[in-house]
JSON list of C-alpha atoms in Angstrom, two decimals:
[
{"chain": "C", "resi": 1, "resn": "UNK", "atom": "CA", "xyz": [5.83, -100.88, 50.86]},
{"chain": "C", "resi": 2, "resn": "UNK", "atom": "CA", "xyz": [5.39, -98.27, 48.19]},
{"chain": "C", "resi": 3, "resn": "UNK", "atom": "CA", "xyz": [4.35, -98.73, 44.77]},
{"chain": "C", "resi": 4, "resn": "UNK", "atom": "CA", "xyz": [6.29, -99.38, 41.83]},
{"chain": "C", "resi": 5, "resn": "UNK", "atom": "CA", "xyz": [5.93, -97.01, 39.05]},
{"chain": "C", "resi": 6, "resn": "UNK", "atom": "CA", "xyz": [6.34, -97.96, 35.65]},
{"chain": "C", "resi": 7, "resn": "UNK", "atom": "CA", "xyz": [8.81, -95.00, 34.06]},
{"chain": "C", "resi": 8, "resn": "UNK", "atom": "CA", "xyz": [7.81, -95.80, 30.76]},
{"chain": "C", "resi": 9, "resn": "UNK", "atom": "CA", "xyz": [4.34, -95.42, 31.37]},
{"chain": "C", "resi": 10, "resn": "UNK", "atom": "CA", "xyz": [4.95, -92.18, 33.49]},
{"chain": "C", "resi": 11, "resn": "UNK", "atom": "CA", "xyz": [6.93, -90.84, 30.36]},
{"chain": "C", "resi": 12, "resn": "UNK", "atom": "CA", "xyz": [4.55, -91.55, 27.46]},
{"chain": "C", "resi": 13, "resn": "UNK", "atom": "CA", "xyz": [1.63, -90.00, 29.92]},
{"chain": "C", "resi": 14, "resn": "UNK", "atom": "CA", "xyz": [3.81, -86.83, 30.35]},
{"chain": "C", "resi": 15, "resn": "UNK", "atom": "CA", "xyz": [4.51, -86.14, 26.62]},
{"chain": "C", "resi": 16, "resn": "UNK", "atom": "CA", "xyz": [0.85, -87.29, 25.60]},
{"chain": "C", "resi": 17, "resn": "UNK", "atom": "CA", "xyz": [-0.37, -84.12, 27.85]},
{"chain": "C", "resi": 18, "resn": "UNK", "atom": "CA", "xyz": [2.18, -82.04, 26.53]},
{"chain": "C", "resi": 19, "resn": "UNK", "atom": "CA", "xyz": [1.15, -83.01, 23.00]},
{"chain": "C", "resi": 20, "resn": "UNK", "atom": "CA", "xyz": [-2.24, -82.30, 23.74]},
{"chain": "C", "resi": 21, "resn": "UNK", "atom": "CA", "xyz": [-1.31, -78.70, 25.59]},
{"chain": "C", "resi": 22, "resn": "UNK", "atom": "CA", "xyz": [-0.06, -77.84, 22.51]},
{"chain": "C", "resi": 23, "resn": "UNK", "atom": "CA", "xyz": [-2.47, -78.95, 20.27]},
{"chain": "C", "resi": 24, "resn": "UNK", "atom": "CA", "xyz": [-5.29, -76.77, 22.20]},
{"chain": "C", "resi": 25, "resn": "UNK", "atom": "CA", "xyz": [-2.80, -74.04, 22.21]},
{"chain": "C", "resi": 26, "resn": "UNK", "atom": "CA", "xyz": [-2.81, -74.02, 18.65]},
{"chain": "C", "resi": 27, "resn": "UNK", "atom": "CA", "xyz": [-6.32, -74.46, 17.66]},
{"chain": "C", "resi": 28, "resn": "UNK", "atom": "CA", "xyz": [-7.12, -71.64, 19.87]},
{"chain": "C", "resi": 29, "resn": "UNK", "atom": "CA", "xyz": [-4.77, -69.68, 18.32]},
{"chain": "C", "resi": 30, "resn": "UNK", "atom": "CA", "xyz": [-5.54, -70.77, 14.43]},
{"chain": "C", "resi": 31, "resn": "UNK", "atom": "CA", "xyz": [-8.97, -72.72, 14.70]},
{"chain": "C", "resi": 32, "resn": "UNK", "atom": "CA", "xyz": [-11.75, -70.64, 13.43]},
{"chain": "C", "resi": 33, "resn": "UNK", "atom": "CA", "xyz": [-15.59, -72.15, 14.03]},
{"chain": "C", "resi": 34, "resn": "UNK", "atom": "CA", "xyz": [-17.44, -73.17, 11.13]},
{"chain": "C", "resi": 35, "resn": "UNK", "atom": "CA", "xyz": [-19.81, -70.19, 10.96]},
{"chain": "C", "resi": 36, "resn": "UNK", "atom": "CA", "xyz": [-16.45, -67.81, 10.87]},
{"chain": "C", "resi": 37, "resn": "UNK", "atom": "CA", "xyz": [-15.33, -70.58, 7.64]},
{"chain": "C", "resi": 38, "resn": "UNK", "atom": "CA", "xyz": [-18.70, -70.30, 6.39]},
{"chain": "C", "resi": 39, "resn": "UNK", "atom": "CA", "xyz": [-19.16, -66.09, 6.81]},
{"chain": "C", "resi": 40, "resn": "UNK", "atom": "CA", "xyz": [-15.52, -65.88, 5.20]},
{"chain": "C", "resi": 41, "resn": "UNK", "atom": "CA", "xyz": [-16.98, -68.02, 2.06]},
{"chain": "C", "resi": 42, "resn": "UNK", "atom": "CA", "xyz": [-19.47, -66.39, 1.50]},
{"chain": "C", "resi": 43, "resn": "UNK", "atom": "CA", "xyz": [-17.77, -62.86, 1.60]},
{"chain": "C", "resi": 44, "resn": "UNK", "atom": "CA", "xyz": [-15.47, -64.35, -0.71]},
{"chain": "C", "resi": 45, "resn": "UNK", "atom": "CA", "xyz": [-18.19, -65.73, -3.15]},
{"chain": "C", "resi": 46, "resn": "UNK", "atom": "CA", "xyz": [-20.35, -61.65, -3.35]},
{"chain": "C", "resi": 47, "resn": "UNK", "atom": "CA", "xyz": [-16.68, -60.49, -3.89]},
{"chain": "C", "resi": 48, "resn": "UNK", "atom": "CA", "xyz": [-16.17, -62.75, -6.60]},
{"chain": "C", "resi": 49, "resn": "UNK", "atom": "CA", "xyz": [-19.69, -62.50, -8.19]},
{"chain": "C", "resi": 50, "resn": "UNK", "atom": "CA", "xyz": [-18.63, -58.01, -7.62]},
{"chain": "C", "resi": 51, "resn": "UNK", "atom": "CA", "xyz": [-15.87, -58.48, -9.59]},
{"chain": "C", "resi": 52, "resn": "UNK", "atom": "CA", "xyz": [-17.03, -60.09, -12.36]},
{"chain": "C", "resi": 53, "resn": "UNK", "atom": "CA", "xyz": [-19.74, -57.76, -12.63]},
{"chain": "C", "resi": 54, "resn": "UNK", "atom": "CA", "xyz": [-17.97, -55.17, -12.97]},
{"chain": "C", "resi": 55, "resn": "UNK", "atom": "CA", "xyz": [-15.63, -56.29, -15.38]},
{"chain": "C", "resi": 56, "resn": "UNK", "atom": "CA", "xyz": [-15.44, -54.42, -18.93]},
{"chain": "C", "resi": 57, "resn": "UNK", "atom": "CA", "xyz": [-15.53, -56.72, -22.14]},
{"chain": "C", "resi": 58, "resn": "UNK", "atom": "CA", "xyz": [-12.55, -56.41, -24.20]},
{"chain": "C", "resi": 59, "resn": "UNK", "atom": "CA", "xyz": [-12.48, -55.54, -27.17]},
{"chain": "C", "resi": 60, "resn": "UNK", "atom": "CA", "xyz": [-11.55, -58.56, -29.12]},
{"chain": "C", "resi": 61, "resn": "UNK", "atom": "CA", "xyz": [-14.34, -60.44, -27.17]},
{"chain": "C", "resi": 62, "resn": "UNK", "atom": "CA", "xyz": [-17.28, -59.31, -28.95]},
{"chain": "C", "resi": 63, "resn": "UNK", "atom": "CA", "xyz": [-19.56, -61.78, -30.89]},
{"chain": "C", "resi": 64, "resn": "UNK", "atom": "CA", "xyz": [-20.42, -60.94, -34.70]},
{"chain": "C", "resi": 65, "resn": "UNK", "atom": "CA", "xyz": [-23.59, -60.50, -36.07]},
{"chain": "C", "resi": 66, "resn": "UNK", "atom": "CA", "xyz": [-24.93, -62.25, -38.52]}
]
């Protein structure tokens, strides 16, 4: 006698392991590792703190003396 297979079962299984194909697909294509998110930050942050040293005051912007 052979076994009986539940098809319902065998279905769910199937698409759960496509699901998670996918799902590895895609983080290995988009996922970066947190010292990559963390190098990117803090590139972001010295280009930030570049620009604004560099920026000129205008001339409206300056305080009076008293």
């Amino acid at each position: 006698m052979t076994n009986v297979i539940n098809l319902n079962r065998f279905r769910k299984d199937r698409a759960r392991a496509e699901k998670r194909a996918q799902a590895d697909e895609n983080a290995a294509r988009h996922g970066r590792s947190k010292a990559e998110k963390q190098r990117e930050a803090a590139e972001a942050a010295k280009s930030a703190r570049a620009l604004e040293g560099h920026r000129l005051d205008a001339p409206g912007d300056e305080k009076p003396e008293t």
